[in-house]
Amino acid sequence: MKRLSGVISNFVLLSFILAAATVSDAQEADRVYVNGNIYMVDEAFSTASAFAVKDGKFIYVGDDAGFQAHMGPLTFTFDLEGKTVIPGLHDAHAHIRCGERILYPR
């Protein structure tokens, strides 16, 4: 009888652990970008079609179906219309002549 009680207790405990592991803790995104061609900088240079951002950080990168878990009532959704996104690529250039006028006024 004690053995059966132990088996039942372990089964109940395992059931609670498995149930807790399947609960989604998806964060609500500030912005979601969908329908894009997103290149990721990994070994395979894999691609995705959607990503979600919260407080300036990526919280989801994947397919268009997966971002739904991050949608909230105030989430802004932007359709990329198939455009390419390359995270980390910044256009940081300067026009020297413009800076010259500021540094050396006549």
Short mmCIF file of N, CA and C in Angstrom, two decimals, residues 7-106:
data_model
loop_
_atom_site.label_atom_id
_atom_site.label_comp_id
_atom_site.label_asym_id
_atom_site.label_seq_id
_atom_site.Cartn_x
_atom_site.Cartn_y
_atom_site.Cartn_z
N VAL A 7 3.95 5.71 -5.66
CA VAL A 7 3.83 5.78 -7.12
C VAL A 7 2.82 6.85 -7.52
N ILE A 8 1.69 6.88 -6.82
CA ILE A 8 0.67 7.89 -7.12
C ILE A 8 1.20 9.29 -6.82
N SER A 9 1.90 9.46 -5.70
CA SER A 9 2.47 10.76 -5.36
C SER A 9 3.47 11.22 -6.42
N ASN A 10 4.33 10.30 -6.85
CA ASN A 10 5.30 10.64 -7.89
C ASN A 10 4.62 10.98 -9.21
N PHE A 11 3.56 10.26 -9.54
CA PHE A 11 2.82 10.52 -10.77
C PHE A 11 2.18 11.91 -10.73
N VAL A 12 1.58 12.26 -9.60
CA VAL A 12 0.95 13.57 -9.45
C VAL A 12 2.01 14.67 -9.53
N LEU A 13 3.15 14.48 -8.86
CA LEU A 13 4.23 15.46 -8.90
C LEU A 13 4.75 15.64 -10.32
N LEU A 14 4.96 14.55 -11.03
CA LEU A 14 5.44 14.60 -12.41
C LEU A 14 4.42 15.31 -13.31
N SER A 15 3.14 15.06 -13.08
CA SER A 15 2.09 15.73 -13.86
C SER A 15 2.14 17.24 -13.68
N PHE A 16 2.33 17.70 -12.44
CA PHE A 16 2.43 19.13 -12.18
C PHE A 16 3.66 19.74 -12.84
N ILE A 17 4.78 19.03 -12.78
CA ILE A 17 6.01 19.53 -13.40
C ILE A 17 5.83 19.66 -14.91
N LEU A 18 5.26 18.65 -15.54
CA LEU A 18 5.05 18.69 -16.99
C LEU A 18 4.06 19.78 -17.38
N ALA A 19 3.03 19.96 -16.58
CA ALA A 19 2.05 21.00 -16.87
C ALA A 19 2.69 22.39 -16.76
N ALA A 20 3.54 22.58 -15.77
CA ALA A 20 4.21 23.87 -15.60
C ALA A 20 5.19 24.13 -16.74
N ALA A 21 5.81 23.08 -17.26
CA ALA A 21 6.78 23.24 -18.34
C ALA A 21 6.11 23.63 -19.65
N THR A 22 4.85 23.30 -19.82
CA THR A 22 4.16 23.62 -21.07
C THR A 22 3.45 24.96 -21.04
N VAL A 23 3.44 25.64 -19.90
CA VAL A 23 2.80 26.94 -19.81
C VAL A 23 3.66 27.96 -20.56
N SER A 24 3.05 28.73 -21.42
CA SER A 24 3.77 29.72 -22.21
C SER A 24 4.03 30.96 -21.39
N ASP A 25 5.28 31.41 -21.41
CA ASP A 25 5.61 32.65 -20.73
C ASP A 25 6.06 33.70 -21.75
N ALA A 26 5.37 33.72 -22.88
CA ALA A 26 5.71 34.65 -23.96
C ALA A 26 5.48 36.09 -23.50
N GLN A 27 6.45 36.93 -23.80
CA GLN A 27 6.34 38.34 -23.45
C GLN A 27 5.49 39.07 -24.49
N GLU A 28 4.80 40.09 -24.05
CA GLU A 28 4.03 40.92 -24.96
C GLU A 28 4.98 41.92 -25.63
N ALA A 29 5.00 41.92 -26.94
CA ALA A 29 5.93 42.76 -27.70
C ALA A 29 5.41 44.19 -27.84
N ASP A 30 6.35 45.12 -27.97
CA ASP A 30 6.00 46.50 -28.30
C ASP A 30 5.69 46.61 -29.80
N ARG A 31 6.52 45.92 -30.60
CA ARG A 31 6.37 45.94 -32.06
C ARG A 31 6.59 44.54 -32.62
N VAL A 32 5.83 44.22 -33.65
CA VAL A 32 5.99 42.94 -34.36
C VAL A 32 6.12 43.26 -35.84
N TYR A 33 7.12 42.68 -36.48
CA TYR A 33 7.37 42.87 -37.90
C TYR A 33 7.14 41.53 -38.59
N VAL A 34 6.28 41.52 -39.60
CA VAL A 34 5.88 40.27 -40.26
C VAL A 34 6.07 40.38 -41.77
N ASN A 35 5.99 39.23 -42.44
CA ASN A 35 6.03 39.14 -43.90
C ASN A 35 7.33 39.71 -44.46
N GLY A 36 8.44 39.38 -43.81
CA GLY A 36 9.73 39.89 -44.26
C GLY A 36 10.67 38.78 -44.68
N ASN A 37 11.82 39.18 -45.13
CA ASN A 37 12.91 38.27 -45.49
C ASN A 37 14.06 38.63 -44.56
N ILE A 38 14.12 37.98 -43.41
CA ILE A 38 15.03 38.35 -42.34
C ILE A 38 16.21 37.39 -42.32
N TYR A 39 17.41 37.92 -42.51
CA TYR A 39 18.62 37.11 -42.44
C TYR A 39 19.15 37.15 -41.03
N MET A 40 19.50 35.97 -40.51
CA MET A 40 20.07 35.88 -39.18
C MET A 40 21.56 35.58 -39.31
N VAL A 41 22.34 36.13 -38.42
CA VAL A 41 23.77 35.94 -38.48
C VAL A 41 24.14 34.75 -37.59
N ASP A 42 23.89 33.57 -38.12
CA ASP A 42 24.33 32.34 -37.47
C ASP A 42 25.17 31.57 -38.47
N GLU A 43 25.63 30.40 -38.10
CA GLU A 43 26.51 29.63 -38.98
C GLU A 43 25.86 29.30 -40.31
N ALA A 44 24.56 29.09 -40.33
CA ALA A 44 23.86 28.70 -41.55
C ALA A 44 23.28 29.90 -42.30
N PHE A 45 23.41 31.10 -41.74
CA PHE A 45 22.77 32.28 -42.30
C PHE A 45 21.31 31.98 -42.61
N SER A 46 20.63 31.43 -41.61
CA SER A 46 19.22 31.05 -41.78
C SER A 46 18.34 32.29 -41.92
N THR A 47 17.13 32.06 -42.36
CA THR A 47 16.20 33.17 -42.58
C THR A 47 14.93 32.97 -41.75
N ALA A 48 14.24 34.05 -41.54
CA ALA A 48 12.96 34.04 -40.83
C ALA A 48 12.03 35.01 -41.57
N SER A 49 10.78 35.02 -41.17
CA SER A 49 9.83 35.93 -41.82
C SER A 49 9.18 36.92 -40.85
N ALA A 50 9.45 36.78 -39.55
CA ALA A 50 8.85 37.68 -38.56
C ALA A 50 9.77 37.83 -37.36
N PHE A 51 9.65 38.97 -36.68
CA PHE A 51 10.34 39.14 -35.41
C PHE A 51 9.55 40.09 -34.53
N ALA A 52 9.76 39.96 -33.22
CA ALA A 52 9.07 40.78 -32.24
C ALA A 52 10.11 41.48 -31.36
N VAL A 53 9.82 42.72 -30.98
CA VAL A 53 10.74 43.54 -30.20
C VAL A 53 10.03 44.07 -28.97
N LYS A 54 10.72 44.02 -27.83
CA LYS A 54 10.21 44.61 -26.59
C LYS A 54 11.36 45.37 -25.94
N ASP A 55 11.12 46.62 -25.63
CA ASP A 55 12.13 47.48 -25.01
C ASP A 55 13.44 47.49 -25.80
N GLY A 56 13.34 47.47 -27.13
CA GLY A 56 14.52 47.55 -27.98
C GLY A 56 15.29 46.25 -28.14
N LYS A 57 14.75 45.15 -27.64
CA LYS A 57 15.44 43.86 -27.73
C LYS A 57 14.55 42.85 -28.44
N PHE A 58 15.19 41.97 -29.22
CA PHE A 58 14.46 40.91 -29.90
C PHE A 58 13.96 39.90 -28.87
N ILE A 59 12.67 39.59 -28.91
CA ILE A 59 12.13 38.55 -28.03
C ILE A 59 11.63 37.37 -28.84
N TYR A 60 11.53 37.53 -30.16
CA TYR A 60 11.11 36.43 -31.03
C TYR A 60 11.65 36.66 -32.43
N VAL A 61 12.18 35.60 -33.03
CA VAL A 61 12.55 35.60 -34.44
C VAL A 61 12.13 34.24 -34.97
N GLY A 62 11.30 34.24 -36.01
CA GLY A 62 10.82 32.97 -36.55
C GLY A 62 9.85 33.18 -37.70
N ASP A 63 8.88 32.29 -37.78
CA ASP A 63 7.92 32.37 -38.89
C ASP A 63 6.73 33.26 -38.53
N ASP A 64 5.91 33.54 -39.53
CA ASP A 64 4.77 34.43 -39.33
C ASP A 64 3.74 33.87 -38.36
N ALA A 65 3.68 32.57 -38.20
CA ALA A 65 2.69 31.98 -37.29
C ALA A 65 3.10 32.13 -35.83
N GLY A 66 4.38 32.14 -35.53
CA GLY A 66 4.85 32.14 -34.15
C GLY A 66 4.78 33.45 -33.42
N PHE A 67 4.67 34.57 -34.12
CA PHE A 67 4.67 35.85 -33.43
C PHE A 67 3.37 36.11 -32.68
N GLN A 68 2.31 35.35 -32.99
CA GLN A 68 1.00 35.58 -32.37
C GLN A 68 1.06 35.49 -30.85
N ALA A 69 1.96 34.66 -30.32
CA ALA A 69 2.08 34.53 -28.86
C ALA A 69 2.57 35.81 -28.21
N HIS A 70 3.15 36.72 -28.98
CA HIS A 70 3.70 37.95 -28.43
C HIS A 70 2.81 39.17 -28.69
N MET A 71 1.64 38.94 -29.24
CA MET A 71 0.72 40.04 -29.54
C MET A 71 -0.05 40.45 -28.29
N GLY A 72 -0.22 41.74 -28.12
CA GLY A 72 -1.03 42.28 -27.04
C GLY A 72 -1.92 43.39 -27.58
N PRO A 73 -2.74 43.97 -26.74
CA PRO A 73 -3.66 45.01 -27.22
C PRO A 73 -2.94 46.28 -27.71
N LEU A 74 -1.73 46.54 -27.23
CA LEU A 74 -1.01 47.74 -27.63
C LEU A 74 0.16 47.45 -28.56
N THR A 75 0.28 46.22 -29.04
CA THR A 75 1.39 45.84 -29.91
C THR A 75 1.19 46.43 -31.31
N PHE A 76 2.21 47.12 -31.81
CA PHE A 76 2.19 47.69 -33.15
C PHE A 76 2.68 46.63 -34.13
N THR A 77 1.92 46.37 -35.18
CA THR A 77 2.29 45.38 -36.20
C THR A 77 2.66 46.11 -37.48
N PHE A 78 3.83 45.75 -38.03
CA PHE A 78 4.32 46.37 -39.25
C PHE A 78 4.53 45.30 -40.30
N ASP A 79 3.90 45.44 -41.47
CA ASP A 79 4.05 44.50 -42.58
C ASP A 79 5.26 44.92 -43.41
N LEU A 80 6.27 44.06 -43.46
CA LEU A 80 7.49 44.37 -44.21
C LEU A 80 7.32 44.20 -45.72
N GLU A 81 6.22 43.61 -46.15
CA GLU A 81 5.90 43.43 -47.57
C GLU A 81 7.04 42.75 -48.33
N GLY A 82 7.67 41.75 -47.72
CA GLY A 82 8.72 40.98 -48.38
C GLY A 82 10.08 41.65 -48.40
N LYS A 83 10.22 42.80 -47.76
CA LYS A 83 11.51 43.49 -47.76
C LYS A 83 12.53 42.73 -46.91
N THR A 84 13.81 42.96 -47.19
CA THR A 84 14.90 42.27 -46.51
C THR A 84 15.33 43.04 -45.27
N VAL A 85 15.55 42.31 -44.18
CA VAL A 85 16.04 42.88 -42.92
C VAL A 85 17.33 42.16 -42.56
N ILE A 86 18.38 42.95 -42.29
CA ILE A 86 19.65 42.38 -41.86
C ILE A 86 19.98 43.00 -40.50
N PRO A 87 19.68 42.31 -39.40
CA PRO A 87 19.94 42.87 -38.07
C PRO A 87 21.42 43.19 -37.87
N GLY A 88 21.68 44.32 -37.26
CA GLY A 88 23.04 44.72 -36.96
C GLY A 88 23.71 45.54 -38.04
N LEU A 89 23.09 45.69 -39.19
CA LEU A 89 23.68 46.49 -40.27
C LEU A 89 23.22 47.93 -40.10
N HIS A 90 24.17 48.82 -39.85
CA HIS A 90 23.87 50.23 -39.64
C HIS A 90 24.53 51.06 -40.73
N ASP A 91 23.85 52.07 -41.18
CA ASP A 91 24.41 52.99 -42.15
C ASP A 91 25.01 54.16 -41.38
N ALA A 92 26.29 54.06 -41.11
CA ALA A 92 26.96 55.10 -40.34
C ALA A 92 28.00 55.78 -41.23
N HIS A 93 27.56 56.77 -41.95
CA HIS A 93 28.50 57.51 -42.80
C HIS A 93 28.31 59.00 -42.56
N ALA A 94 29.28 59.76 -42.98
CA ALA A 94 29.22 61.20 -42.78
C ALA A 94 29.64 61.91 -44.06
N HIS A 95 29.14 63.10 -44.24
CA HIS A 95 29.53 63.95 -45.35
C HIS A 95 30.52 64.98 -44.80
N ILE A 96 31.77 64.83 -45.19
CA ILE A 96 32.83 65.64 -44.62
C ILE A 96 32.61 67.14 -44.86
N ARG A 97 32.16 67.51 -46.02
CA ARG A 97 31.97 68.93 -46.33
C ARG A 97 30.98 69.59 -45.38
N CYS A 98 29.93 68.87 -45.02
CA CYS A 98 28.95 69.45 -44.09
C CYS A 98 29.57 69.69 -42.73
N GLY A 99 30.37 68.75 -42.27
CA GLY A 99 31.03 68.90 -40.98
C GLY A 99 32.07 69.99 -40.99
N GLU A 100 32.70 70.20 -42.14
CA GLU A 100 33.71 71.25 -42.27
C GLU A 100 33.11 72.62 -42.02
N ARG A 101 31.92 72.86 -42.50
CA ARG A 101 31.27 74.16 -42.31
C ARG A 101 30.95 74.42 -40.83
N ILE A 102 30.63 73.35 -40.13
CA ILE A 102 30.34 73.51 -38.70
C ILE A 102 31.62 73.74 -37.92
N LEU A 103 32.67 72.97 -38.23
CA LEU A 103 33.93 73.08 -37.49
C LEU A 103 34.69 74.36 -37.82
N TYR A 104 34.64 74.78 -39.08
CA TYR A 104 35.42 75.94 -39.52
C TYR A 104 34.51 76.96 -40.21
N PRO A 105 33.70 77.67 -39.46
CA PRO A 105 32.82 78.67 -40.10
C PRO A 105 33.65 79.81 -40.69
N ARG A 106 33.17 80.42 -41.76
CA ARG A 106 33.92 81.51 -42.42
C ARG A 106 33.45 82.85 -41.97
#
